[in-house]
Short mmCIF file of C-alpha atoms in Angstrom, two decimals:
data_model
loop_
_atom_site.label_atom_id
_atom_site.label_comp_id
_atom_site.label_asym_id
_atom_site.label_seq_id
_atom_site.Cartn_x
_atom_site.Cartn_y
_atom_site.Cartn_z
CA MET A 7 -0.18 0.28 0.06
CA ALA A 8 3.04 2.59 1.22
CA ASP A 9 5.00 1.69 -2.34
CA GLY A 10 1.62 2.18 -4.25
CA VAL A 11 0.90 5.49 -2.14
CA MET A 12 4.81 6.44 -2.76
CA SER A 13 4.09 5.78 -6.66
CA GLU A 14 1.39 7.74 -7.53
CA ALA A 15 3.03 10.62 -5.19
CA ASP A 16 6.44 10.28 -7.65
CA THR A 17 4.19 10.21 -11.01
CA GLN A 18 2.87 13.96 -9.87
CA ASN A 19 5.88 15.26 -9.04
CA THR A 20 6.88 14.32 -12.07
CA GLU A 21 4.09 15.55 -14.05
CA VAL A 22 4.47 18.46 -12.17
CA MET A 23 8.41 18.99 -13.07
CA ASP A 24 7.67 17.89 -16.67
CA LEU A 25 4.86 21.07 -17.21
CA PHE A 26 7.74 23.08 -14.89
CA ARG A 27 10.02 22.58 -17.75
CA LYS A 28 8.09 23.04 -20.11
CA GLY A 29 6.46 26.28 -18.74
CA LEU A 30 10.32 27.36 -19.00
CA GLU A 31 11.35 26.64 -22.37
CA GLU A 32 8.11 27.88 -24.03
CA HIS A 33 9.22 31.00 -22.16
CA VAL A 34 12.08 31.49 -24.46
CA PRO A 35 11.32 32.68 -28.15
CA HIS A 36 12.19 30.42 -30.95
CA GLY A 37 15.53 31.06 -32.49
CA ASP A 38 16.79 31.69 -29.14
CA PRO A 39 20.38 29.30 -28.38
CA ASP A 40 19.56 29.32 -24.82
CA ARG A 41 16.21 27.20 -25.70
CA ASP A 42 17.57 23.66 -25.91
CA SER A 43 19.42 24.23 -22.81
CA ILE A 44 17.18 25.24 -20.69
CA VAL A 45 18.10 23.84 -16.51
CA VAL A 46 15.89 24.58 -13.63
CA SER A 47 18.10 27.04 -11.68
CA SER A 48 18.39 27.95 -8.35
CA GLU A 49 17.11 31.49 -9.19
CA SER A 50 13.94 30.20 -10.45
CA MET A 51 13.47 28.17 -7.62
CA GLN A 52 13.86 30.55 -5.08
CA ARG A 53 12.37 33.71 -7.17
CA GLY A 54 10.07 31.81 -8.62
CA ALA A 55 10.21 30.81 -12.44
CA GLU A 56 8.06 32.73 -15.54
CA LEU A 57 6.44 30.47 -17.08
CA THR A 58 4.90 29.95 -20.63
CA TYR A 59 2.54 27.85 -22.65
CA THR A 60 1.61 28.39 -26.14
CA GLU A 61 -0.52 25.44 -27.04
CA ASN A 62 -3.93 25.16 -25.35
CA LEU A 63 -3.87 24.03 -22.08
CA SER A 64 -5.45 20.80 -21.85
CA GLU A 65 -7.43 20.23 -18.78
CA LYS A 66 -5.47 17.26 -17.63
CA ASP A 67 -2.70 19.87 -17.88
CA ALA A 68 -4.32 22.22 -15.90
CA ALA A 69 -5.02 20.16 -13.01
CA VAL A 70 -1.03 19.76 -13.02
CA LEU A 71 -0.72 23.51 -13.40
CA ARG A 72 -2.75 23.65 -9.99
CA ARG A 73 -0.73 21.43 -8.73
CA MET A 74 1.98 23.70 -8.92
CA LEU A 75 0.38 26.47 -7.99
CA ARG A 76 -0.46 24.75 -4.59
CA THR A 77 2.85 23.13 -4.11
CA GLY A 78 5.76 24.15 -6.20
CA PRO A 79 8.22 24.84 -7.26
CA PRO A 80 6.86 28.89 -7.36
CA VAL A 81 6.49 30.29 -10.19
CA ARG A 82 6.37 34.09 -10.48
CA GLN A 83 4.67 35.19 -13.96
CA LEU A 84 2.73 32.64 -16.35
CA THR A 85 1.61 33.56 -19.82
CA LEU A 86 -0.97 31.44 -20.85
CA TRP A 87 -1.75 31.56 -24.75
CA GLN A 88 -4.71 30.17 -24.53
CA ILE A 89 -7.55 27.72 -22.18
CA SER A 90 -11.12 26.68 -22.39
CA LEU A 91 -13.32 28.02 -19.41
CA ALA A 92 -13.76 24.63 -18.25
CA ALA A 93 -9.68 24.21 -17.93
CA PHE A 94 -9.21 28.11 -16.23
CA ARG A 95 -11.60 26.62 -13.52
CA VAL A 96 -9.69 23.35 -12.87
CA ALA A 97 -6.39 25.36 -12.70
CA PHE A 98 -7.34 28.35 -10.48
CA GLN A 99 -11.54 28.10 -9.73
CA ASP A 100 -10.97 28.00 -5.45
CA LEU A 101 -7.58 28.41 -5.59
CA GLU A 102 -5.80 29.24 -2.31
CA GLU A 103 -3.14 32.34 -2.59
CA CYS A 104 -0.24 31.67 -4.28
CA PRO A 105 2.66 34.43 -2.35
CA SER A 106 5.21 34.09 -5.42
CA LEU A 107 2.52 34.53 -8.42
CA LYS A 108 2.54 38.51 -9.60
CA GLU A 109 2.06 38.02 -12.85
CA ILE A 110 -0.96 36.29 -14.91
CA ASN A 111 -0.96 36.93 -19.15
CA PHE A 112 -4.34 35.05 -20.31
CA LEU A 113 -3.73 35.90 -24.14
CA LEU A 114 -6.89 34.30 -24.99
CA ILE A 115 -10.62 32.39 -23.06
CA ASP A 116 -13.40 31.85 -24.48
CA CYS A 117 -15.69 32.57 -21.23
CA GLU A 118 -18.50 30.50 -23.47
CA GLY A 119 -21.06 33.50 -22.28
CA LYS A 120 -20.28 32.66 -18.21
CA ASP A 121 -18.50 34.36 -16.14
CA LEU A 122 -15.14 33.48 -14.84
CA GLY A 123 -15.35 34.27 -11.24
CA ILE A 124 -11.92 36.04 -10.59
CA SER A 125 -12.94 38.11 -7.64
CA VAL A 126 -13.41 35.12 -5.19
CA THR A 127 -10.62 33.36 -6.50
CA GLY A 128 -7.79 33.64 -4.05
CA VAL A 129 -5.18 33.03 -6.37
CA PHE A 130 -5.45 36.48 -7.43
CA ARG A 131 -5.16 38.20 -4.63
CA ASN A 132 -1.33 39.03 -4.61
CA LEU A 133 -1.19 39.45 -8.37
CA GLN A 134 0.34 43.04 -9.51
CA SER A 135 -0.45 42.52 -13.17
CA LEU A 136 -3.10 41.46 -14.90
CA ASP A 137 -3.59 40.77 -18.45
CA LEU A 138 -6.64 39.34 -19.95
CA ARG A 139 -8.44 38.63 -23.27
CA CYS A 140 -11.94 36.90 -22.62
CA ASP A 141 -14.09 35.90 -26.01
CA ASN A 142 -17.83 35.53 -25.50
CA PRO A 143 -17.79 36.71 -21.61
CA GLY A 144 -21.03 36.82 -19.28
CA SER A 145 -22.84 39.35 -18.34
CA GLY A 146 -21.61 39.78 -15.41
CA PHE A 147 -17.89 39.81 -16.56
CA ALA A 148 -17.45 44.04 -15.67
CA LYS A 149 -19.05 43.61 -12.45
CA ASP A 150 -16.95 40.61 -11.87
CA ILE A 151 -13.49 42.81 -12.28
CA ALA A 152 -15.10 45.81 -10.68
CA GLY A 153 -14.98 43.84 -7.76
CA TYR A 154 -11.92 42.91 -8.01
CA ILE A 155 -10.78 45.77 -8.62
CA ARG A 156 -12.12 47.14 -5.25
CA GLN A 157 -10.90 44.27 -2.78
CA ASN A 158 -7.32 43.84 -4.03
CA LYS A 159 -4.78 45.74 -3.19
CA SER A 160 -1.57 44.51 -4.70
CA LEU A 161 -3.22 44.87 -7.93
CA ARG A 162 -0.91 47.42 -10.21
CA GLU A 163 -1.39 46.75 -13.76
CA LEU A 164 -4.50 45.69 -15.34
CA SER A 165 -5.30 45.07 -18.90
CA LEU A 166 -8.79 43.75 -20.68
CA TRP A 167 -8.77 42.82 -24.17
CA ASN A 168 -11.06 42.00 -26.85
CA SER A 169 -14.45 42.89 -24.17
CA CYS A 170 -15.53 44.80 -21.15
CA GLY A 171 -19.24 44.76 -21.21
CA GLY A 172 -19.87 47.50 -23.58
CA ASP A 173 -20.21 50.83 -22.33
CA GLU A 174 -22.30 49.84 -19.33
CA GLY A 175 -19.58 47.82 -18.52
CA ALA A 176 -17.01 50.44 -19.31
CA ALA A 177 -19.39 52.54 -16.29
CA ILE A 178 -19.13 49.86 -13.78
CA LEU A 179 -15.41 49.82 -14.19
CA ILE A 180 -15.25 53.31 -14.16
CA GLU A 181 -16.51 53.24 -10.76
CA ALA A 182 -14.34 51.33 -9.42
CA LEU A 183 -11.48 52.63 -10.70
CA ALA A 184 -12.78 55.98 -8.93
CA ALA A 185 -12.67 54.39 -5.58
CA ASN A 186 -8.91 52.40 -6.25
CA ASP A 187 -5.98 53.63 -4.59
CA THR A 188 -3.00 51.50 -5.67
CA LEU A 189 -3.61 50.45 -9.74
CA LYS A 190 -1.05 52.40 -11.62
CA LYS A 191 -1.90 51.72 -14.66
CA PHE A 192 -5.04 50.10 -16.49
CA THR A 193 -5.66 49.36 -19.94
CA LEU A 194 -8.69 48.62 -22.51
CA ALA A 195 -7.68 47.02 -25.88
CA SER A 196 -9.41 45.55 -29.02
CA MET A 197 -12.83 46.72 -28.35
CA GLU A 198 -15.12 49.57 -29.28
CA LEU A 199 -16.69 51.79 -27.19
CA SER A 200 -17.58 55.80 -27.88
CA SER A 201 -16.28 59.26 -27.02
CA ASP A 202 -18.89 59.66 -24.13
CA THR A 203 -17.01 56.15 -22.70
CA LEU A 204 -13.52 58.72 -23.09
CA LEU A 205 -15.50 61.78 -21.24
CA ASP A 206 -16.00 59.51 -18.35
CA PHE A 207 -12.86 57.84 -17.82
CA ALA A 208 -10.58 61.66 -18.06
CA ARG A 209 -13.48 62.87 -15.26
CA MET A 210 -12.67 59.84 -12.93
CA LEU A 211 -9.25 60.66 -13.69
CA THR A 212 -9.91 63.76 -11.94
CA SER A 213 -10.62 62.21 -8.62
CA ASN A 214 -8.35 59.09 -8.93
CA SER A 215 -4.68 60.38 -8.54
CA THR A 216 -2.91 57.20 -8.15
CA LEU A 217 -3.36 56.03 -11.80
CA GLU A 218 -0.81 56.97 -13.92
CA VAL A 219 -1.96 56.09 -17.09
CA VAL A 220 -5.43 54.76 -18.59
CA ASP A 221 -4.64 53.27 -21.77
CA LEU A 222 -7.11 53.47 -24.33
CA PHE A 223 -5.49 53.71 -27.64
CA ASP A 224 -8.38 53.82 -30.30
CA VAL A 225 -11.00 51.60 -28.33
CA CYS A 226 -12.69 55.40 -27.92
CA PRO A 227 -13.12 57.85 -30.55
CA ALA A 228 -11.63 61.24 -30.11
CA GLU A 229 -14.40 63.88 -31.33
CA LYS A 230 -13.32 67.59 -31.53
CA ASP A 231 -16.36 68.63 -30.55
CA LYS A 232 -16.86 66.92 -27.15
CA LEU A 233 -12.76 66.63 -26.75
CA SER A 234 -12.88 70.56 -26.92
CA SER A 235 -15.20 71.14 -24.43
CA LEU A 236 -13.53 68.86 -21.85
CA LEU A 237 -10.12 70.78 -22.49
CA GLU A 238 -11.63 73.63 -22.04
CA GLN A 239 -12.90 72.68 -18.26
CA GLU A 240 -9.23 73.41 -15.76
CA LEU A 241 -10.17 70.51 -13.53
CA CYS A 242 -9.80 67.91 -16.83
CA ALA A 243 -6.73 69.91 -18.11
CA ASP A 244 -3.92 68.10 -16.78
CA VAL A 245 -6.02 64.64 -17.00
CA PHE A 246 -4.73 64.23 -20.26
CA LYS A 247 -0.82 64.03 -18.91
CA ARG A 248 -2.23 60.21 -17.98
CA LEU A 249 -4.75 59.46 -20.41
CA LYS A 250 -3.20 57.84 -24.15
CA ILE A 251 -5.52 58.02 -26.76
CA LEU A 252 -5.36 58.47 -30.73
CA TRP A 253 -5.52 61.76 -31.46
CA PRO A 254 -7.30 62.50 -35.09
CA GLN A 255 -5.90 65.32 -37.09
CA GLU A 256 -9.00 67.72 -36.10
CA LEU A 257 -7.28 68.03 -33.16
CA LEU A 258 -3.78 68.77 -33.95
CA PRO A 259 -4.02 71.75 -33.09
CA GLU A 260 -5.69 71.05 -29.35
CA LEU A 261 -3.15 68.78 -29.19
CA THR A 262 -0.14 71.53 -30.21
CA ALA A 263 -1.43 73.53 -27.41
CA LEU A 264 -1.12 70.57 -24.79
CA LEU A 265 2.60 69.48 -25.90
CA ARG A 266 3.29 73.44 -24.85
CA LYS A 267 2.02 73.19 -21.73
CA GLY A 268 3.19 69.90 -21.30
CA SER A 269 -0.28 68.33 -20.02
CA CYS A 270 0.86 65.31 -22.67
CA TYR A 271 1.08 61.76 -21.65
CA ARG A 272 4.50 60.37 -22.84
CA ASP A 273 3.56 57.81 -25.43
CA LEU A 274 2.31 60.07 -28.14
CA SER A 275 0.06 58.32 -30.97
CA VAL A 276 -1.70 60.51 -34.24
CA SER A 277 -3.57 59.62 -36.97
CA VAL A 278 -3.43 61.47 -39.83
CA THR A 279 -3.96 61.85 -43.58
CA SER A 280 -1.82 63.77 -46.54
CA THR A 281 -5.71 66.20 -46.09
CA VAL A 282 -3.99 67.47 -42.95
CA ASP A 283 -3.51 71.64 -43.08
CA GLU A 284 0.66 71.67 -43.80
CA GLY A 285 0.56 74.93 -41.67
CA VAL A 286 -1.01 73.21 -38.51
CA LEU A 287 1.57 70.12 -39.21
CA ARG A 288 4.91 71.85 -38.81
CA GLU A 289 3.19 73.50 -35.81
CA PHE A 290 2.24 69.99 -34.10
CA PHE A 291 6.08 69.27 -35.09
CA ASP A 292 7.53 72.06 -33.27
CA ALA A 293 5.96 71.64 -30.35
CA VAL A 294 7.17 67.91 -30.67
CA ALA A 295 10.35 69.00 -31.20
CA ALA A 296 10.78 71.09 -27.66
CA ASP A 297 8.70 69.08 -25.54
CA LYS A 298 10.88 67.32 -22.92
CA MET A 299 8.74 64.64 -21.46
CA LEU A 300 7.75 62.94 -24.66
CA GLN A 301 9.46 59.46 -25.06
CA THR A 302 7.47 57.80 -28.18
CA LEU A 303 5.69 59.53 -30.87
CA HIS A 304 3.17 57.43 -33.07
CA PHE A 305 1.95 57.44 -36.35
CA TYR A 306 -1.28 55.50 -37.40
CA PRO A 307 -3.18 53.50 -39.11
CA SER A 308 -1.45 51.90 -42.08
CA GLU A 309 -2.10 54.10 -45.15
CA GLU A 310 0.48 55.92 -47.59
CA SER A 311 3.18 58.26 -46.27
CA PHE A 312 3.65 61.60 -47.45
CA ASP A 313 6.24 64.07 -47.79
CA ALA A 314 4.94 66.76 -45.21
CA LEU A 315 5.32 64.14 -42.84
CA ALA A 316 8.51 62.48 -43.28
CA ASP A 317 9.76 65.91 -43.41
CA GLY A 318 8.11 66.66 -40.14
CA ILE A 319 9.05 63.62 -38.77
CA ALA A 320 13.17 64.32 -39.63
CA SER A 321 13.05 68.02 -38.74
CA VAL A 322 11.99 66.60 -35.02
CA VAL A 323 14.69 64.09 -35.04
CA ARG A 324 17.40 66.55 -35.57
CA ARG A 325 15.85 68.92 -32.80
CA THR A 326 15.10 66.24 -30.15
CA THR A 327 17.31 65.42 -27.18
CA THR A 328 15.01 63.17 -25.24
CA LEU A 329 12.32 61.17 -27.91
CA ARG A 330 12.93 57.58 -27.91
CA GLU A 331 10.72 55.35 -30.07
CA ILE A 332 9.55 56.69 -33.14
CA CYS A 333 7.08 54.67 -35.29
CA ASN A 334 5.26 55.58 -38.91
CA LEU A 335 2.94 52.81 -39.56
CA MET A 336 2.03 54.68 -42.78
CA ARG A 337 3.75 53.08 -45.40
CA VAL A 338 6.28 54.43 -48.16
CA GLN A 339 5.19 53.95 -51.63
CA GLU A 340 7.35 52.70 -54.80
CA GLY A 341 9.07 55.60 -55.82
CA LYS A 342 8.73 57.58 -52.65
CA GLU A 343 12.20 56.03 -51.23
CA HIS A 344 13.42 59.92 -50.06
CA GLN A 345 10.45 60.13 -47.68
CA LEU A 346 12.21 57.53 -45.84
CA VAL A 347 15.72 58.34 -46.86
CA VAL A 348 15.20 62.05 -45.61
CA ILE A 349 14.55 60.47 -41.46
CA LEU A 350 17.15 57.80 -42.36
CA GLU A 351 19.33 61.25 -42.69
CA ALA A 352 18.59 62.99 -39.85
CA LEU A 353 18.64 60.10 -37.40
CA LYS A 354 22.74 60.11 -38.12
CA GLU A 355 22.77 63.70 -36.42
CA ASN A 356 20.38 61.68 -33.31
CA SER A 357 21.87 60.94 -30.13
CA CYS A 358 18.43 60.18 -28.40
CA VAL A 359 15.90 57.72 -30.21
CA THR A 360 16.51 54.21 -29.83
CA SER A 361 13.62 52.81 -31.87
CA PHE A 362 12.55 53.69 -35.37
CA THR A 363 10.03 51.89 -37.73
CA MET A 364 8.49 53.43 -40.99
CA TYR A 365 8.52 50.97 -44.00
CA ALA A 366 9.42 50.98 -47.28
CA GLU A 367 7.30 48.65 -50.06
CA LEU A 368 10.75 48.18 -51.45
CA LEU A 369 14.23 48.62 -50.68
CA ASN A 370 15.97 50.50 -53.16
CA ALA A 371 20.19 51.44 -53.69
CA ASP A 372 19.41 54.97 -51.81
CA ILE A 373 17.13 53.37 -48.85
CA VAL A 374 20.09 51.13 -48.56
CA LYS A 375 23.35 53.03 -48.79
CA SER A 376 21.80 55.97 -46.28
CA LEU A 377 20.83 52.82 -43.66
CA SER A 378 25.00 51.32 -43.70
CA GLU A 379 25.68 54.76 -43.26
CA LEU A 380 23.31 55.19 -40.60
CA LEU A 381 24.78 52.52 -38.93
CA ALA A 382 28.24 53.59 -39.12
CA VAL A 383 27.93 56.30 -37.30
CA ASN A 384 24.97 55.78 -34.92
CA SER A 385 25.57 54.66 -31.64
CA THR A 386 22.21 54.76 -29.85
CA LEU A 387 19.77 52.97 -32.17
CA VAL A 388 18.95 49.26 -30.77
CA ASP A 389 16.14 48.43 -32.92
CA VAL A 390 15.21 49.60 -36.74
CA ALA A 391 12.85 48.55 -38.83
CA ILE A 392 12.50 49.83 -42.37
CA CYS A 393 10.83 46.80 -44.96
CA GLU A 394 9.06 44.05 -44.81
CA TYR A 395 9.02 42.75 -48.14
CA TRP A 396 10.14 38.76 -48.65
CA GLY A 397 12.95 39.66 -50.12
CA ILE A 398 16.28 41.30 -50.35
CA LEU A 399 19.40 41.62 -52.95
CA PRO A 400 22.34 39.90 -51.74
CA GLU A 401 24.17 43.34 -53.19
CA GLN A 402 21.81 45.31 -50.55
CA VAL A 403 23.14 42.97 -47.94
CA GLU A 404 26.56 43.55 -48.31
CA THR A 405 26.16 47.59 -48.80
CA ILE A 406 24.28 46.82 -44.97
CA LEU A 407 26.84 45.46 -43.96
CA GLN A 408 29.39 47.73 -44.43
CA GLY A 409 27.88 49.75 -41.51
CA LEU A 410 26.67 47.30 -39.45
CA ARG A 411 29.98 45.79 -39.07
CA LYS A 412 30.95 48.80 -37.46
CA ASN A 413 28.23 48.56 -34.81
CA ASN A 414 27.64 47.95 -31.26
CA THR A 415 24.46 48.99 -30.29
CA LEU A 416 21.81 47.46 -32.74
CA THR A 417 19.91 44.42 -31.49
CA GLY A 418 17.17 44.01 -34.08
CA LEU A 419 16.82 45.03 -37.49
CA MET A 420 14.08 43.90 -39.65
CA VAL A 421 14.91 44.68 -43.95
CA SER A 422 12.99 41.35 -44.69
CA TRP A 423 10.14 39.18 -43.79
CA ASP A 424 11.89 36.54 -44.70
CA PRO A 425 15.47 36.43 -46.49
CA ASP A 426 17.08 33.37 -48.02
CA GLU A 427 19.67 32.12 -46.45
CA SER A 428 23.34 33.20 -47.11
CA ASP A 429 26.96 34.10 -45.56
CA GLY A 430 25.49 38.08 -45.24
CA ILE A 431 22.10 37.17 -43.67
CA THR A 432 23.54 34.66 -41.19
CA GLU A 433 26.82 37.49 -40.41
CA MET A 434 23.87 39.80 -40.01
CA GLU A 435 22.10 37.76 -37.80
CA GLU A 436 25.67 37.10 -35.79
CA ILE A 437 26.14 40.26 -35.84
CA LEU A 438 22.79 41.34 -33.91
CA LYS A 439 23.71 38.43 -31.53
CA ARG A 440 26.60 39.35 -30.70
CA ASN A 441 25.03 43.30 -29.84
CA ALA A 442 22.64 41.71 -27.69
CA ARG A 443 25.80 40.24 -25.72
CA LEU A 444 27.57 43.05 -25.75
CA ARG A 445 24.73 44.86 -24.24
CA SER A 446 23.93 42.54 -21.11
CA LYS A 447 27.52 42.55 -20.20
CA ALA A 448 27.22 46.00 -20.49
CA ALA A 449 24.24 46.55 -18.14
CA GLU A 450 26.15 43.79 -15.93
CA CYS A 451 29.29 45.92 -15.34
CA ALA A 452 26.72 49.24 -14.83
CA SER A 453 24.67 47.23 -11.76
CA SER A 454 27.86 45.26 -10.00
CA GLY A 455 30.28 48.97 -10.49
CA SER A 456 32.64 46.35 -12.36
CA HIS A 457 35.91 47.72 -13.51
CA ASP A 458 37.46 44.53 -15.71
CA VAL A 459 38.81 45.60 -18.09
CA SER A 460 37.29 43.34 -21.03
CA ASP A 461 34.01 44.19 -18.84
CA ALA A 462 35.03 47.81 -19.30
CA LYS A 463 35.40 47.40 -22.91
CA ALA A 464 31.94 45.51 -23.11
CA ALA A 465 30.20 48.91 -21.71
CA ASP A 466 32.21 50.97 -24.26
#
């Protein structure tokens, strides 16, 4: 009898450790050389591991996950790409607190029209971050989440995707947020709400001083007449420092005024077209260049770029000393490659932008030459994406390599979606990996204060 019990215990422990190792492996991205050599380190056992499961979690594995969360090894971060409602309940329903677990990311739960019951599940009480992406939630979903917001005193970040129960559900959440004094970031994404709901979120921020950002991006349309009236209210003037939305070109004058007052959120997203008044656009770019708080400048949606936009971005790049990221999703059409080149040329003089994205339909000689020259002289850029076309010519690869070989900071480069394997592409990948190692080593040196010669060289 004792042997049978011991055998069952051993089997359960083996199942837990197998699932644990699988989560460690799948947390490492495909292509990473460390993916095939994962070991259960003492650090992951002490601090808590970061686990990812990319496949739909079965009810059987959900039961094993439940045992893991109850008995260990300790888990600090858990990411589930897909889980059914039944498996969710097997893993989490009525599960007691798990002190080590600080972050959960549910990338897809099909709720089947039923409620999750998150507010009464103990394992969620100690979380600091929760990302919840639910399809077909029940009618009580918003009330459930609102109850969780009210009860939880440890949560710092909450993201809801796909649905929150419409405007009525959002109103319930806003009421709960108004009374919360611990949450730092709240995000709604991949859903459509009304402009009135945007105004309600803005008004909520006038009474909640703890929230650092409410990220609505393009969830709620920013209508000129309604937002203009809100901006005129002195009580609401500063809420846009903490409200992330997509600003339409109709509101560029108001946005420019906010920038000049230093009253915008640090990540700025704008939607413009070639019909925009060029004088208004220039004034906006002047305000962006002068602003010392902005970190990200993002243009959306994915339509055709135009000369005034490219020239404006280039003017900002030449003048800014604080902007970290520029992402222009408006594509450069064939024959308009000068729009990208003018910005690449400006980046040669810039020492603050670390990430740049702007896609050309095709690479040409001018783009490739300018990129190569940029990489040879720039020691700030970490990530550059300029083309997603499936192929790239060997001579273009070689031209880019001439500059990349002199670069020690770039770790991400998108110049082709799926290039043919070649010695040049392999060398490009190896240089980026080397730079990533140097970057990691430099970070270690900075944190440890090491003065070893080799470490200093890496940091330099």
